Amino acid sequence: GQQVMQIPQYQHVQEGEDFTTYCNSSTTLSNIQWYKQRPGGHPVFLIQLVKSGEVKKQKRLTFQFGEAKKNSSLHITATQTTDVGTYFCAPGAGSYQLTFGKGTKLSVIP
Amino acid sequence: NAGVTQTPKFRILKIGQSMTLQCAQDMNHNYMYWYRQDPGMGLKLIYYSVGAGITDKGEVPNGYNVSRSTTEDFPLRLELAAPSQTSVYFCASGGGGETQYFGPGTRLLVL
């Protein structure tokens, strides 16, 4: 599988602040998916990005796929306590397997 | 639809014991996966299956076995449990578009 690096590993924010996590690859990706895992829960699919430069929004969440398809980001505007969890990126290699990054653990201080 | 179900939710094993983690999905997905997640870490693929009767090794298959006799079920067998197998085990399924749907997980403690 294709390897990616996620940064930061941890992020603590005050409620209402913005949050961004980055996913970087040394190789071109065919697509990338994002998952969220709540504490004690299981990963839940958020979105898939396929096209170069693609930007998708889900309410306060904005997902971007880089022009070179080597990096991606997830930005959350005005974080809420419900955003707490670990966010994983998972590049697809055109096959049916995903390789998950180590994730960014988000803590939101009320 | 129940989605992906896993049993048991939690289990304590003694070193050397064996057990089977059950996974079932009702979405008629061809692809099924087993992952382990160690505390504070990402997901590592143990085994996967692209259809009934077909299985293959993932990144960390040692100490585990799988079978896929039906589309719905994908059990994971642990033989001779070791403390290093203490982890949370997630089963997932997918329809081939790479999006994966996860079960609630099985927490395993080997003492």
Tab-separated table of C-alpha atoms in Angstrom:
chain	number	residue	atom	x	y	z
A	1	GLY	CA	0.000	0.000	0.000
A	2	GLN	CA	0.929	3.615	-0.395
A	3	GLN	CA	2.369	5.293	2.655
A	4	VAL	CA	1.282	8.681	3.899
A	5	MET	CA	2.348	10.939	6.707
A	6	GLN	CA	-0.275	12.745	8.735
A	7	ILE	CA	0.493	15.886	10.676
A	8	PRO	CA	0.071	16.876	13.357
A	9	GLN	CA	-0.213	13.727	15.424
A	10	TYR	CA	-2.132	15.568	18.143
A	11	GLN	CA	-3.991	18.869	18.220
A	12	HIS	CA	-5.646	20.561	21.151
A	13	VAL	CA	-7.911	23.477	20.312
A	14	GLN	CA	-10.275	25.726	22.185
A	15	GLU	CA	-13.872	25.270	21.170
A	16	GLY	CA	-14.624	27.673	18.346
A	17	GLU	CA	-11.090	27.631	16.944
A	18	ASP	CA	-10.300	26.179	13.552
A	19	PHE	CA	-8.422	22.921	13.000
A	20	THR	CA	-6.484	21.526	10.058
A	21	THR	CA	-4.839	18.167	9.518
A	22	TYR	CA	-2.574	17.325	6.603
A	23	CYS	CA	-1.865	14.123	4.774
A	24	ASN	CA	1.284	13.951	2.644
A	25	SER	CA	2.549	11.330	0.236
A	26	SER	CA	5.793	11.046	-1.700
A	27	THR	CA	3.943	9.418	-4.585
A	28	THR	CA	0.931	10.378	-6.650
A	29	LEU	CA	-2.313	9.039	-5.264
A	30	SER	CA	-5.249	7.814	-7.311
A	31	ASN	CA	-7.653	8.941	-4.623
A	32	ILE	CA	-7.792	9.571	-0.912
A	33	GLN	CA	-10.410	8.931	1.715
A	34	TRP	CA	-10.939	10.458	5.131
A	35	TYR	CA	-12.322	8.663	8.165
A	36	LYS	CA	-13.242	9.810	11.653
A	37	GLN	CA	-12.986	7.662	14.746
A	38	ARG	CA	-14.636	8.856	17.929
A	39	PRO	CA	-13.023	7.816	21.237
A	40	GLY	CA	-13.920	4.175	21.862
A	41	GLY	CA	-15.626	3.944	18.485
A	42	HIS	CA	-14.908	2.623	15.046
A	43	PRO	CA	-13.704	4.461	11.923
A	44	VAL	CA	-16.483	6.072	9.939
A	45	PHE	CA	-16.120	7.080	6.313
A	46	LEU	CA	-16.311	10.842	5.725
A	47	ILE	CA	-15.416	11.479	2.114
A	48	GLN	CA	-13.440	10.403	-0.918
A	49	LEU	CA	-11.441	12.778	-3.142
A	50	VAL	CA	-10.469	11.720	-6.631
A	51	LYS	CA	-9.737	14.725	-8.834
A	52	SER	CA	-6.679	16.943	-8.806
A	53	GLY	CA	-7.394	20.133	-6.870
A	54	GLU	CA	-10.754	18.847	-5.697
A	55	VAL	CA	-12.445	20.657	-2.806
A	56	LYS	CA	-15.467	19.235	-1.031
A	57	LYS	CA	-17.417	20.631	1.888
A	58	GLN	CA	-19.547	18.978	4.528
A	59	LYS	CA	-21.020	21.670	6.776
A	60	ARG	CA	-18.009	22.934	8.780
A	61	LEU	CA	-15.586	20.429	7.221
A	62	THR	CA	-13.596	21.262	4.081
A	63	PHE	CA	-11.568	18.604	2.306
A	64	GLN	CA	-8.929	19.363	-0.305
A	65	PHE	CA	-6.896	17.222	-2.674
A	66	GLY	CA	-3.688	18.785	-3.919
A	67	GLU	CA	-3.075	19.696	-7.537
A	68	ALA	CA	-0.324	17.085	-7.773
A	69	LYS	CA	-2.494	14.523	-5.944
A	70	LYS	CA	0.249	13.990	-3.371
A	71	ASN	CA	-1.357	15.690	-0.431
A	72	SER	CA	-4.697	16.344	1.130
A	73	SER	CA	-6.102	18.327	4.004
A	74	LEU	CA	-9.118	18.411	6.259
A	75	HIS	CA	-10.116	21.753	7.748
A	76	ILE	CA	-12.754	22.178	10.431
A	77	THR	CA	-14.145	25.655	10.985
A	78	ALA	CA	-15.206	26.680	14.487
A	79	THR	CA	-14.639	23.362	16.198
A	80	GLN	CA	-17.247	21.896	18.501
A	81	THR	CA	-16.933	19.242	21.183
A	82	THR	CA	-18.638	16.811	18.815
A	83	ASP	CA	-15.577	17.065	16.535
A	84	VAL	CA	-13.412	15.257	19.088
A	85	GLY	CA	-11.793	12.123	17.705
A	86	THR	CA	-9.035	10.870	15.478
A	87	TYR	CA	-9.068	11.743	11.792
A	88	PHE	CA	-7.417	9.296	9.418
A	89	CYS	CA	-6.525	9.733	5.801
A	90	ALA	CA	-6.381	6.602	3.666
A	91	PRO	CA	-4.968	6.682	0.172
A	92	GLY	CA	-6.398	4.317	-2.387
A	93	ALA	CA	-4.047	2.771	-4.891
A	94	GLY	CA	-6.672	1.931	-7.456
A	95	SER	CA	-7.170	-1.422	-5.819
A	96	TYR	CA	-9.555	-2.462	-3.106
A	97	GLN	CA	-7.068	-1.946	-0.306
A	98	LEU	CA	-6.514	1.138	1.775
A	99	THR	CA	-3.469	2.094	3.798
A	100	PHE	CA	-4.422	4.184	6.777
A	101	GLY	CA	-2.260	6.982	8.079
A	102	LYS	CA	-1.515	7.134	11.800
A	103	GLY	CA	-4.179	9.769	12.260
A	104	THR	CA	-4.501	13.147	13.941
A	105	LYS	CA	-6.095	13.088	17.359
A	106	LEU	CA	-8.208	16.185	17.964
A	107	SER	CA	-9.111	17.356	21.443
A	108	VAL	CA	-11.524	20.246	21.871
A	109	ILE	CA	-11.441	22.215	25.097
A	110	PRO	CA	-14.890	23.579	25.952
B	1	ASN	CA	-29.609	-3.145	7.455
B	2	ALA	CA	-27.401	-3.984	10.412
B	3	GLY	CA	-24.272	-3.190	8.398
B	4	VAL	CA	-21.167	-4.882	9.789
B	5	THR	CA	-21.562	-6.762	13.053
B	6	GLN	CA	-18.843	-8.217	15.242
B	7	THR	CA	-18.913	-10.589	18.201
B	8	PRO	CA	-17.833	-10.657	20.933
B	9	LYS	CA	-17.442	-7.016	21.969
B	10	PHE	CA	-14.831	-7.831	24.576
B	11	ARG	CA	-12.843	-10.926	25.488
B	12	ILE	CA	-10.052	-11.866	27.876
B	13	LEU	CA	-7.852	-14.761	26.834
B	14	LYS	CA	-5.071	-16.585	28.595
B	15	ILE	CA	-1.774	-17.059	26.804
B	16	GLY	CA	-1.974	-20.085	24.525
B	17	GLN	CA	-5.756	-20.126	24.245
B	18	SER	CA	-7.511	-19.887	20.900
B	19	MET	CA	-10.621	-18.054	19.811
B	20	THR	CA	-12.596	-16.964	16.769
B	21	LEU	CA	-13.721	-13.409	16.229
B	22	GLN	CA	-16.926	-13.300	14.253
B	23	CYS	CA	-17.769	-10.772	11.553
B	24	ALA	CA	-20.849	-10.571	9.390
B	25	GLN	CA	-22.192	-8.041	6.903
B	26	ASP	CA	-25.589	-7.762	5.253
B	27	MET	CA	-24.685	-5.316	2.477
B	28	ASN	CA	-23.755	-8.016	-0.046
B	29	HIS	CA	-20.211	-6.659	-0.212
B	30	ASN	CA	-17.601	-8.784	-1.915
B	31	TYR	CA	-14.667	-7.270	-0.067
B	32	MET	CA	-14.042	-7.860	3.618
B	33	TYR	CA	-11.115	-6.938	5.835
B	34	TRP	CA	-9.675	-7.529	9.280
B	35	TYR	CA	-7.633	-4.811	10.978
B	36	ARG	CA	-6.005	-4.473	14.340
B	37	GLN	CA	-5.553	-1.192	16.129
B	38	ASP	CA	-3.120	-0.902	18.988
B	39	PRO	CA	-3.611	1.912	21.537
B	40	GLY	CA	-3.032	5.321	19.997
B	41	MET	CA	-2.052	3.816	16.669
B	42	GLY	CA	-3.494	3.509	13.207
B	43	LEU	CA	-5.056	0.488	11.577
B	44	LYS	CA	-3.010	-2.425	10.339
B	45	LEU	CA	-4.447	-4.878	7.847
B	46	ILE	CA	-4.326	-8.504	8.972
B	47	TYR	CA	-6.201	-10.362	6.229
B	48	TYR	CA	-8.638	-9.517	3.505
B	49	SER	CA	-10.994	-11.280	1.129
B	50	VAL	CA	-12.231	-10.295	-2.304
B	51	GLY	CA	-15.021	-12.834	-2.358
B	52	ALA	CA	-16.255	-16.132	-0.991
B	53	GLY	CA	-13.477	-18.715	-1.037
B	54	ILE	CA	-10.706	-16.150	-1.604
B	55	THR	CA	-8.505	-14.738	1.152
B	56	ASP	CA	-5.103	-13.113	1.253
B	57	LYS	CA	-2.589	-11.828	3.770
B	58	GLY	CA	-2.297	-8.220	4.755
B	59	GLU	CA	0.499	-6.425	6.566
B	60	VAL	CA	0.435	-8.385	9.865
B	61	PRO	CA	-0.985	-11.903	9.290
B	62	ASN	CA	1.233	-13.919	11.643
B	63	GLY	CA	-0.711	-15.663	14.403
B	64	TYR	CA	-4.047	-15.367	12.615
B	65	ASN	CA	-6.121	-17.301	10.122
B	66	VAL	CA	-9.290	-16.509	8.202
B	67	SER	CA	-11.869	-18.227	6.080
B	68	ARG	CA	-14.609	-16.953	3.786
B	69	SER	CA	-17.126	-19.658	3.059
B	70	THR	CA	-19.983	-17.213	2.418
B	71	THR	CA	-20.268	-13.623	1.203
B	72	GLU	CA	-21.697	-12.564	4.552
B	73	ASP	CA	-19.216	-14.018	7.049
B	74	PHE	CA	-15.496	-13.522	7.562
B	75	PRO	CA	-14.284	-15.025	10.861
B	76	LEU	CA	-10.793	-14.384	12.215
B	77	ARG	CA	-9.116	-17.195	14.118
B	78	LEU	CA	-6.429	-16.628	16.734
B	79	GLU	CA	-4.343	-19.679	17.490
B	80	LEU	CA	-2.127	-19.777	20.591
B	81	ALA	CA	-2.921	-16.269	21.823
B	82	ALA	CA	0.042	-14.109	22.852
B	83	PRO	CA	0.160	-10.819	24.803
B	84	SER	CA	1.258	-9.080	21.588
B	85	GLN	CA	-2.200	-9.822	20.199
B	86	THR	CA	-3.836	-7.602	22.786
B	87	SER	CA	-5.567	-5.050	20.586
B	88	VAL	CA	-8.848	-3.841	19.172
B	89	TYR	CA	-9.904	-5.797	16.116
B	90	PHE	CA	-12.070	-4.214	13.452
B	91	CYS	CA	-13.789	-5.955	10.616
B	92	ALA	CA	-14.751	-3.939	7.560
B	93	SER	CA	-16.517	-4.537	4.285
B	94	GLY	CA	-16.624	-2.738	0.980
B	95	GLY	CA	-18.388	-2.899	-2.331
B	96	GLY	CA	-15.274	-2.490	-4.425
B	97	GLY	CA	-15.225	1.289	-4.632
B	98	GLU	CA	-12.662	1.234	-1.808
B	99	THR	CA	-14.928	2.907	0.741
B	100	GLN	CA	-14.933	0.649	3.759
B	101	TYR	CA	-17.618	0.225	6.396
B	102	PHE	CA	-16.424	-0.817	9.803
B	103	GLY	CA	-17.928	-2.929	12.520
B	104	PRO	CA	-17.960	-1.798	16.159
B	105	GLY	CA	-14.812	-3.758	17.023
B	106	THR	CA	-13.745	-6.509	19.400
B	107	ARG	CA	-11.500	-5.597	22.302
B	108	LEU	CA	-9.144	-8.446	23.109
B	109	LEU	CA	-6.925	-8.714	26.146
B	110	VAL	CA	-4.409	-11.555	26.351
B	111	LEU	CA	-2.995	-12.217	29.804
